[in-house]
CSV table of C-alpha atoms in Angstrom, one decimal:
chain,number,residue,atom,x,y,z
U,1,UNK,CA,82.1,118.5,113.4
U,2,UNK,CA,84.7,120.4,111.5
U,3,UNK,CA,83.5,121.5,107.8
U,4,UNK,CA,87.0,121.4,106.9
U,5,UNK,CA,87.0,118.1,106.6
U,6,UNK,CA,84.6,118.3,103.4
U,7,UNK,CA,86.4,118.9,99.9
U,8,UNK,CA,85.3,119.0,96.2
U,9,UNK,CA,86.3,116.1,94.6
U,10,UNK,CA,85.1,117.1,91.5
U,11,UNK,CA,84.9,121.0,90.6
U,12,UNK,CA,83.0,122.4,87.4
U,13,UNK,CA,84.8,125.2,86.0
U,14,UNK,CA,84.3,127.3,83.0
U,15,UNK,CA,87.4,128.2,80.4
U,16,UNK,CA,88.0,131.9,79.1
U,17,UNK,CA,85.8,130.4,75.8
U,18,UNK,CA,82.6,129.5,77.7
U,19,UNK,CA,84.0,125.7,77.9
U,20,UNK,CA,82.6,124.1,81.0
U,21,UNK,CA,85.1,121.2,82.4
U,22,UNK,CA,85.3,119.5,85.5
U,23,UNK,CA,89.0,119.5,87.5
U,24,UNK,CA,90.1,117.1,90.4
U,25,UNK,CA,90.0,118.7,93.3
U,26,UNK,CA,93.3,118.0,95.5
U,27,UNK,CA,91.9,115.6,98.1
U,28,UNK,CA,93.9,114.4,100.9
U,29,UNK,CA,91.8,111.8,102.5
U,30,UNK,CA,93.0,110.9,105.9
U,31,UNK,CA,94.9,107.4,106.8
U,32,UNK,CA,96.5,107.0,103.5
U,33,UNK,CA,98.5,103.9,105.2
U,34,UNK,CA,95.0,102.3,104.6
U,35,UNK,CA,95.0,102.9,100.8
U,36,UNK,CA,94.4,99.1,100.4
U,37,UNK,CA,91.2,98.4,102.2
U,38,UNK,CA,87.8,97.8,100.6
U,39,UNK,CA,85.4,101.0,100.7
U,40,UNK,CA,81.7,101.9,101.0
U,41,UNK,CA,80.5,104.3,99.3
U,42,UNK,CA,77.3,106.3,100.1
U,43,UNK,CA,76.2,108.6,97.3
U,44,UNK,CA,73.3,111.2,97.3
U,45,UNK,CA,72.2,112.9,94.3
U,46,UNK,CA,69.1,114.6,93.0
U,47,UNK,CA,68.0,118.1,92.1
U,48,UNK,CA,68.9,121.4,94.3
U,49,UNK,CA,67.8,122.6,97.4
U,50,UNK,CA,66.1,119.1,98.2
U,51,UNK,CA,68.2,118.6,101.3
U,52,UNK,CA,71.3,116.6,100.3
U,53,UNK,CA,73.5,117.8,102.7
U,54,UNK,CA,71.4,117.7,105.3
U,55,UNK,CA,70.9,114.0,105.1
U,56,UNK,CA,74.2,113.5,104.4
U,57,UNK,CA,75.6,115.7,107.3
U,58,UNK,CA,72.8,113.3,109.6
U,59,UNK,CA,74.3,110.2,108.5
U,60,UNK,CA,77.6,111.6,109.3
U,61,UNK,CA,76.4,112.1,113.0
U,62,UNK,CA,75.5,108.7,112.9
U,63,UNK,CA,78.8,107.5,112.1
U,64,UNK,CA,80.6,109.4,114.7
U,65,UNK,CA,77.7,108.6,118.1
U,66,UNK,CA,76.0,105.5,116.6
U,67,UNK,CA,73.0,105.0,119.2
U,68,UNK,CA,73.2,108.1,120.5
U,69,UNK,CA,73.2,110.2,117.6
U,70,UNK,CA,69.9,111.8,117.9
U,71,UNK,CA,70.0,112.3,121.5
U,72,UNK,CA,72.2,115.1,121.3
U,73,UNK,CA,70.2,117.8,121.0
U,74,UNK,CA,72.7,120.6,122.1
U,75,UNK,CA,75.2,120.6,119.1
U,76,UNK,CA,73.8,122.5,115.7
U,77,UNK,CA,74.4,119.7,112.9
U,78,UNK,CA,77.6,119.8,111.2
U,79,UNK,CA,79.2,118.1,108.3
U,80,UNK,CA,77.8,118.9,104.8
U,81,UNK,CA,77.3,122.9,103.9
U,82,UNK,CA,73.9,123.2,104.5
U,83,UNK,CA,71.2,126.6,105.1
U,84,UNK,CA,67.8,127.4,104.7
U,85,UNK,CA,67.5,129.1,101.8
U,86,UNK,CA,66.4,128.7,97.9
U,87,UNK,CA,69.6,129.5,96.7
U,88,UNK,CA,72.2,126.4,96.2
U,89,UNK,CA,74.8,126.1,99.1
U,90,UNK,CA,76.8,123.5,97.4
U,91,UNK,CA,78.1,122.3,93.9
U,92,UNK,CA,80.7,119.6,92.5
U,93,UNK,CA,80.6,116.6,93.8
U,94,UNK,CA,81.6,116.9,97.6
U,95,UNK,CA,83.7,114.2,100.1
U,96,UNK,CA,84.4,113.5,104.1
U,97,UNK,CA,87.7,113.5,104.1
U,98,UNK,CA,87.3,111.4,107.7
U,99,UNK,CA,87.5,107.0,107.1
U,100,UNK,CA,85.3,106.0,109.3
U,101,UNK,CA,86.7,102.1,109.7
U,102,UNK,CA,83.4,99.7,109.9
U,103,UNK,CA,83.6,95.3,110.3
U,104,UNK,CA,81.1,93.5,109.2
U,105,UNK,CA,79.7,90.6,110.6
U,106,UNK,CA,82.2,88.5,108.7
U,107,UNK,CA,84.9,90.3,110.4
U,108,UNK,CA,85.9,92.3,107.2
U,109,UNK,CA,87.2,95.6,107.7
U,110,UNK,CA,86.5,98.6,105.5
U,111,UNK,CA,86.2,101.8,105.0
U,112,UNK,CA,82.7,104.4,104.4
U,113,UNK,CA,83.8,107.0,102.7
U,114,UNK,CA,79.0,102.8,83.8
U,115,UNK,CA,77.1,99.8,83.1
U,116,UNK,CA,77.7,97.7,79.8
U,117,UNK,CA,81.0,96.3,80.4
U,118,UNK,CA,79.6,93.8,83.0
U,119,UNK,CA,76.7,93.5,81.1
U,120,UNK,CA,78.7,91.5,78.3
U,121,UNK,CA,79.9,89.4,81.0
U,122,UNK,CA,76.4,88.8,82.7
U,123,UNK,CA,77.2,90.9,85.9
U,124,UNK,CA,75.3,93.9,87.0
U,125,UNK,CA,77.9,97.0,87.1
U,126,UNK,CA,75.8,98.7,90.1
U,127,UNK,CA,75.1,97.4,93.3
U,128,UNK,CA,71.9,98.8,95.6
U,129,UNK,CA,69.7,101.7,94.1
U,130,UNK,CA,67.9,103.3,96.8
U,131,UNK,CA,65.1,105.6,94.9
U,132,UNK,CA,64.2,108.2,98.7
U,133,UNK,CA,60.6,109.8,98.3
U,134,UNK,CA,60.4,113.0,100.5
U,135,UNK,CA,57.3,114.7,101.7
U,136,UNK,CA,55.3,111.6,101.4
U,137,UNK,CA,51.4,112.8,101.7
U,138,UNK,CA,49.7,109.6,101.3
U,139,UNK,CA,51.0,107.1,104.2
U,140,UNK,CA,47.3,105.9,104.2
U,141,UNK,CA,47.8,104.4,100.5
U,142,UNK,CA,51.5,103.5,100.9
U,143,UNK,CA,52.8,103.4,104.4
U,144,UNK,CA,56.1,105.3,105.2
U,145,UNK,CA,59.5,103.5,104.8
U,146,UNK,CA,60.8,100.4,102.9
U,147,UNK,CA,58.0,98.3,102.6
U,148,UNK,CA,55.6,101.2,101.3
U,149,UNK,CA,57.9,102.1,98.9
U,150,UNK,CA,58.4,98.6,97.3
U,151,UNK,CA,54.6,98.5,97.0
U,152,UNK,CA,54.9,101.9,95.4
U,153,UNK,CA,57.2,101.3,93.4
U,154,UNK,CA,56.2,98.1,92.1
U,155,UNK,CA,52.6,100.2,91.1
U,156,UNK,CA,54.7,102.8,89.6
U,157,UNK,CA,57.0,100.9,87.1
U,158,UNK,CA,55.7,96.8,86.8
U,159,UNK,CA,51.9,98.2,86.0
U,160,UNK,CA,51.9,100.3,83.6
U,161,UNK,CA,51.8,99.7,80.4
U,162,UNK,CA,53.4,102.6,78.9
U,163,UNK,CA,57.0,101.8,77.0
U,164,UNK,CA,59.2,104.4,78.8
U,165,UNK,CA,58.4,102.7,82.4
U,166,UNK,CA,58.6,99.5,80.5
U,167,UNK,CA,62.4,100.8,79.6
U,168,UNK,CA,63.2,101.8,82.9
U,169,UNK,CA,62.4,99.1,84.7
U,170,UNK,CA,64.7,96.5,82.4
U,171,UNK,CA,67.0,99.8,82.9
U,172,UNK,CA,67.2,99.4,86.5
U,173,UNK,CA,67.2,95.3,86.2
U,174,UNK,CA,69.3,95.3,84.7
U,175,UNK,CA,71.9,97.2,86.0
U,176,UNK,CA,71.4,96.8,89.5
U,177,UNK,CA,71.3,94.1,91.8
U,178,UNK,CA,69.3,95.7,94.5
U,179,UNK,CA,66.3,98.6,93.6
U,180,UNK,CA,64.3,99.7,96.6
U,181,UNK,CA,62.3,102.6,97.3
U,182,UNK,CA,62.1,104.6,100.5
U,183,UNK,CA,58.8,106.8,101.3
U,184,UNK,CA,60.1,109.6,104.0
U,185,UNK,CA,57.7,111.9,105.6
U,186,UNK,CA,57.7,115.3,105.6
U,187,UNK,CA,60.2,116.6,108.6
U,188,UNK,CA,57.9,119.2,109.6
U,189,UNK,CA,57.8,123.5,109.2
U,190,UNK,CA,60.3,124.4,111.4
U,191,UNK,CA,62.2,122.2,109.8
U,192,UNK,CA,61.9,123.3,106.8
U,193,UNK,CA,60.4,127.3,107.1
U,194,UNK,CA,63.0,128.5,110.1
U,195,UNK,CA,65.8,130.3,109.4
U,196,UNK,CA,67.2,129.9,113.1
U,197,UNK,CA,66.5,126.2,112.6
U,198,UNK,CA,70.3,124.4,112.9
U,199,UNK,CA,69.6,120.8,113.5
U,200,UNK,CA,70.2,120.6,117.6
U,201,UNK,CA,66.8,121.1,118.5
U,202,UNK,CA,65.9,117.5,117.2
U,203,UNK,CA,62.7,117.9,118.8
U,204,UNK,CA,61.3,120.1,116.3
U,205,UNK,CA,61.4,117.1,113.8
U,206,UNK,CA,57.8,115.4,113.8
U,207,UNK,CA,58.0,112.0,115.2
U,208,UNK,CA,57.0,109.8,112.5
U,209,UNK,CA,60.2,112.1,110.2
U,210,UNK,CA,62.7,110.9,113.3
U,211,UNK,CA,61.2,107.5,113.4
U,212,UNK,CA,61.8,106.6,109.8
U,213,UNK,CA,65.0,108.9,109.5
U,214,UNK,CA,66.8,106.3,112.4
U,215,UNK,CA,65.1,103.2,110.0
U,216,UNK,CA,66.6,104.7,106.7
U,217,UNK,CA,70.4,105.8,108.1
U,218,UNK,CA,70.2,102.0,109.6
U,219,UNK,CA,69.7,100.6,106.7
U,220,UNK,CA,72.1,102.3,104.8
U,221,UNK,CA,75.3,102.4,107.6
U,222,UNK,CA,74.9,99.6,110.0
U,223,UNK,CA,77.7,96.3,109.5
U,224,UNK,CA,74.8,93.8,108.4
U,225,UNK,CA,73.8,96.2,105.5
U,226,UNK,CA,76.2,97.8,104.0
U,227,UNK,CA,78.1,96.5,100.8
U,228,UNK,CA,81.7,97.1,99.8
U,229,UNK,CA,82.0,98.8,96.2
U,230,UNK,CA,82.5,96.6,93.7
U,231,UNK,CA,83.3,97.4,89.2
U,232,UNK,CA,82.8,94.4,87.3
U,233,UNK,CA,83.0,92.1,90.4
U,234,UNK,CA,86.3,93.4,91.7
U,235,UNK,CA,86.6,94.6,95.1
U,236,UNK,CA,87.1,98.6,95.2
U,237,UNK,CA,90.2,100.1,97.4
U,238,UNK,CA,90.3,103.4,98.7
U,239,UNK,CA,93.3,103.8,96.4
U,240,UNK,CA,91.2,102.6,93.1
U,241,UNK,CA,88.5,104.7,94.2
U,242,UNK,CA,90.4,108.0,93.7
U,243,UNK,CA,91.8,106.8,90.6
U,244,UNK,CA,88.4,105.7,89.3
U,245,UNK,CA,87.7,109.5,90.0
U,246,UNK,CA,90.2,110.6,88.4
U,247,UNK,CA,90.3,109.0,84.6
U,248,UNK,CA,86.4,109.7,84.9
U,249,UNK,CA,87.2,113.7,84.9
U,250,UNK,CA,89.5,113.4,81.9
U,251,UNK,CA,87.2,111.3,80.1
U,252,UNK,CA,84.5,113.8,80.6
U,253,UNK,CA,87.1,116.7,80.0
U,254,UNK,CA,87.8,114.9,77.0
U,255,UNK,CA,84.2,115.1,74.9
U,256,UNK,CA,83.0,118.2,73.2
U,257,UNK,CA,79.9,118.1,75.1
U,258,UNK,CA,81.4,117.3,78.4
U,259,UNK,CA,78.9,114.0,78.8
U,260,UNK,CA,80.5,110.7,80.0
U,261,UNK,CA,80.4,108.1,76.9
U,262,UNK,CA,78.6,105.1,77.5
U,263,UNK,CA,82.2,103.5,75.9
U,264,UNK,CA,83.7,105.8,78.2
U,265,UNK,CA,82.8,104.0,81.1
U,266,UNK,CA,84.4,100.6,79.4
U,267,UNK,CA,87.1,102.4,78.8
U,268,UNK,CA,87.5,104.2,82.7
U,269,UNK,CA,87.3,100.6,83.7
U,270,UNK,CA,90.1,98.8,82.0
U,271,UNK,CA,92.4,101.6,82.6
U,272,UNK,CA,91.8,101.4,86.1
U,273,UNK,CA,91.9,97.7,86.4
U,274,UNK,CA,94.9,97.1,83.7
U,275,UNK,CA,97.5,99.9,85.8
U,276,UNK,CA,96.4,98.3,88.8
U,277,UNK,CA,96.8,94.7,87.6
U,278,UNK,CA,100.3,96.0,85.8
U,279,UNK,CA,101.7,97.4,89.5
U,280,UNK,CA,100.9,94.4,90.9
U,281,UNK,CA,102.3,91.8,88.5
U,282,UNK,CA,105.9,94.1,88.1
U,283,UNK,CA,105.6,94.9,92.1
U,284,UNK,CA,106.1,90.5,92.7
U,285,UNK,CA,108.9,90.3,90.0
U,286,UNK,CA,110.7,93.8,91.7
U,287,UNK,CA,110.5,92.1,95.1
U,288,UNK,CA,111.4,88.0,93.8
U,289,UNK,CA,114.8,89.8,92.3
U,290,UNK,CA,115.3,91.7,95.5
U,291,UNK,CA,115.2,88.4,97.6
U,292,UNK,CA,118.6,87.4,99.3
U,293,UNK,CA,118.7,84.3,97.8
U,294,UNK,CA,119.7,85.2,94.7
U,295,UNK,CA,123.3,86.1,94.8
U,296,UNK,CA,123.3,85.5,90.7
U,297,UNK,CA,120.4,85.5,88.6
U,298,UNK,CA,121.3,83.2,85.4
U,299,UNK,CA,118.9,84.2,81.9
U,300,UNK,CA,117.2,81.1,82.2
U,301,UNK,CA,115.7,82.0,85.8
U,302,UNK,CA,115.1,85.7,85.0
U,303,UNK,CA,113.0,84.1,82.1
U,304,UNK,CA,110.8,81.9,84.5
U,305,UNK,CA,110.1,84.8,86.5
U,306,UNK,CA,109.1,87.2,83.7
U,307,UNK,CA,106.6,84.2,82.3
U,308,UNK,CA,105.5,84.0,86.1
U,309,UNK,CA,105.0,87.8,86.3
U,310,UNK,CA,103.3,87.7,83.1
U,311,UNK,CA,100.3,85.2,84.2
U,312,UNK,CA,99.6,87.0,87.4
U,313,UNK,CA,98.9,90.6,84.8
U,314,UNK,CA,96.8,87.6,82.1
U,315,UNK,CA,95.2,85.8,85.4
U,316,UNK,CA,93.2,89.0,85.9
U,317,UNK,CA,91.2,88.2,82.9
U,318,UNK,CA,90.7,91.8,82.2
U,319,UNK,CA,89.2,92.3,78.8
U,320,UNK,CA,88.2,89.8,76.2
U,321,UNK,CA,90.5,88.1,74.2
U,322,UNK,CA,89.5,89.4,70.9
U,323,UNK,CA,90.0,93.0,72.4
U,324,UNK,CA,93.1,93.6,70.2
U,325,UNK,CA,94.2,97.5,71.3
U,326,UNK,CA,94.9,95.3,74.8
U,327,UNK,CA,97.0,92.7,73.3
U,328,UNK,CA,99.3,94.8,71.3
U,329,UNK,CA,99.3,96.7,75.2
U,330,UNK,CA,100.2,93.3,76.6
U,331,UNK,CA,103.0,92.6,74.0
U,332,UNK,CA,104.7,95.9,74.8
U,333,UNK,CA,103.9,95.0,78.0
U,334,UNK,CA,106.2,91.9,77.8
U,335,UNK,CA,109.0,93.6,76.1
U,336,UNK,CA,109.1,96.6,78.3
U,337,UNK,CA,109.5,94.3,81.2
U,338,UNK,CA,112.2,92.1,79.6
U,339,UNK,CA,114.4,95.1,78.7
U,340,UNK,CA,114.1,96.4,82.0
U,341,UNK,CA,114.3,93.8,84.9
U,342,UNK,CA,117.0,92.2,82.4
U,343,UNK,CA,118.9,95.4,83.1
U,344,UNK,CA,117.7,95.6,86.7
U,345,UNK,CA,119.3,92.0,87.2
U,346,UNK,CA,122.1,92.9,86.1
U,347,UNK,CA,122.3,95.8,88.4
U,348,UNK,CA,121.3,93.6,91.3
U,349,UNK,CA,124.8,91.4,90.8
U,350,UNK,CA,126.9,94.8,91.2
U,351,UNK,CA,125.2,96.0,94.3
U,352,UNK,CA,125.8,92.6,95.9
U,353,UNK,CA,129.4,92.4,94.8
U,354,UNK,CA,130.0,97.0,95.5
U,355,UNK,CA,127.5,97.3,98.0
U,356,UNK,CA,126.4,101.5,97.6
U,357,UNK,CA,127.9,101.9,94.4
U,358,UNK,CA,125.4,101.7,92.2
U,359,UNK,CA,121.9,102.0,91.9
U,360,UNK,CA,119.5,100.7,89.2
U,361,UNK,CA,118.3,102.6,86.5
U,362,UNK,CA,114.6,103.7,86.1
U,363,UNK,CA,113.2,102.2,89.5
U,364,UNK,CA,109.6,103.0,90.8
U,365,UNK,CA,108.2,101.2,88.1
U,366,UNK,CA,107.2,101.5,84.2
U,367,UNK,CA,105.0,104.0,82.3
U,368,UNK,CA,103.4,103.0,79.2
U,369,UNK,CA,101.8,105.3,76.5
């Protein structure tokens, strides 16, 4: 596999005062023709040196041999930065470039690849919470895998008494429609203690490790498992997902102590959801006024298509109705589009009557502020 292929999507930096900020790395993700089609997205987090990118670098062999990905025992793994060593190899918030296209069973095709706004609406923001155990010592208490880890978990949080579990638990009820726990055995010394170790000789992995490692990647990557990413019960694109990344870094750029806001997130949302929903609605009135049909366009019809335009951005049902920064948006909205498709009408009738004379003014679509 070729490491080039991994960027930084999100870098932390430090400014010349000591500032730490996070900057969006320049990702070129490949088959941008696909920009439209719904992603999954597999995240690993948790603390250093605790072999992130080695899982993730295993589930990316997966991806790319399916059933025979741990029969290859000639080819050092590849993907993620990885190296045994107690310093960190990796930092930011790193991305396969590579789409690797999946179906489901449905015949839907995707891609692999902030919680209390949905909660007003009743809808969990998050979708599966996988909580992965390493170096489990006590399979004779909880067995190793899925099963063992619900029992463990449901010891661990729904018995005890104590008022911080308590919290955590309606925490993760909350906002999560799926929490599961995964108990993984250790993968063995070499594994872990040799330097020369590079991930080919699979054989060096103990048994029961390889046996519940196949069991966990198939439950997180195979068609009948995975779940397409979803904010606020709205389908996720490749495209939104980048732009989702994007207003997230300025919103944490934006505090003093570089921490997202919990209103943040609301906020991230909308934005996302209201440009999108804005492209769309003046992308159908753009291309209705392009149609051959209309040699003239009286002010009557421009009107009905505006209105139409209109309920396509207020069918989205974006934020509530007593959100009032958002209506004043939506009234400039209206006026902004009024001026300009009035003028872009007009335009229409002279290209159709001096074909290559003139073009319209201010095309590619409108920027608000």
């Amino acid at each position: 596999m070729d490491q080039e292929k991994v960027f930084c999507l999100v870098k932390h930096e430090k400014s010349e005062n000591g500032r730490d900020f996070y900057q969006m790395g320049n990702v070129q993700l490949e088959s941008a023709a696909n920009k439209d089609k719904p992603v999954v997205v597999i995240s690993i987090a948790g603390k250093c040196r605790e072999g992130k990118s080695f899982l993730m670098s295993l589930i990316l062999r997966y991806l790319k041999c399916k059933e025979k990905w741990l029969e290859d025992t000639d080819t050092p793994l590849r993907g993620f930065p990885w190296k045994m060593s107690c310093e960190s190899e990796t930092s930011g918030i790193n991305i396969w470039s590579e789409l690797f296209p999946i179906t489901l069973p449905t015949g839907e095709e995707m891609f692999t690849d902030y919680g209390k706004l949905c909660l007003q609406c009743q809808e969990k923001p998050f979708q599966k919470l996988l909580l992965l155990v390493r170096d489990w010592k006590y399979p004779h208490e909880y067995q190793y895998g899925i099963e063992g880890g619900k029992k463990y978990l449901d010891r661990h949080i729904q018995t005890s008494g104590e008022e911080k579990n308590s919290s955590i638990q309606e925490f993760l009820q909350s906002c999560f429609l799926e929490t599961s726990c995964y108990l993984m055995p250790h993968p063995g010394t070499i594994v872990t203690t040799d330097r020369n170790f590079d991930g080919s000789q699979l054989s060096d992995m103990e048994n029961d490790f390889t046996t519940q490692l196949k069991d966990l990647v198939q439950r997180l990557i195979s068609p009948e498992n995975v779940i397409t990413k979803k904010i606020a019960d709205q389908t996720v694109t490749l495209e939104t997902f980048m732009e989702y990344c994007r207003i997230f870094v300025t919103t944490c750029n934006e505090q003093d102590n570089n921490l997202f806001p919990e209103h943040g997130i609301v906020q991230v949302h909308l934005e996302v959801r209201y440009g999108k929903a804005v492209e769309e609605a003046y992308n159908w009135y753009r291309d209705e006024l392009n149609q051959p049909k209309h040699e003239t366009i009286s002010k009557k019809k421009l009107k009905l298509y505006r209105e139409e335009a209109i309920n396509k951005f207020r069918e989205k049902k974006i934020s509530p109705e007593t959100d009032i920064k958002y209506k004043e948006y939506l009234h400039h909205l209206e006026k902004a589009w009024y001026e300009e498709l009035t003028w872009a009408s007009h335009i229409l009738v002279l290209k159709r009557a001096v074909p290559g004379i003139i073009k319209p003014k201010g095309t590619g679509g409108i920027v608000f502020e």
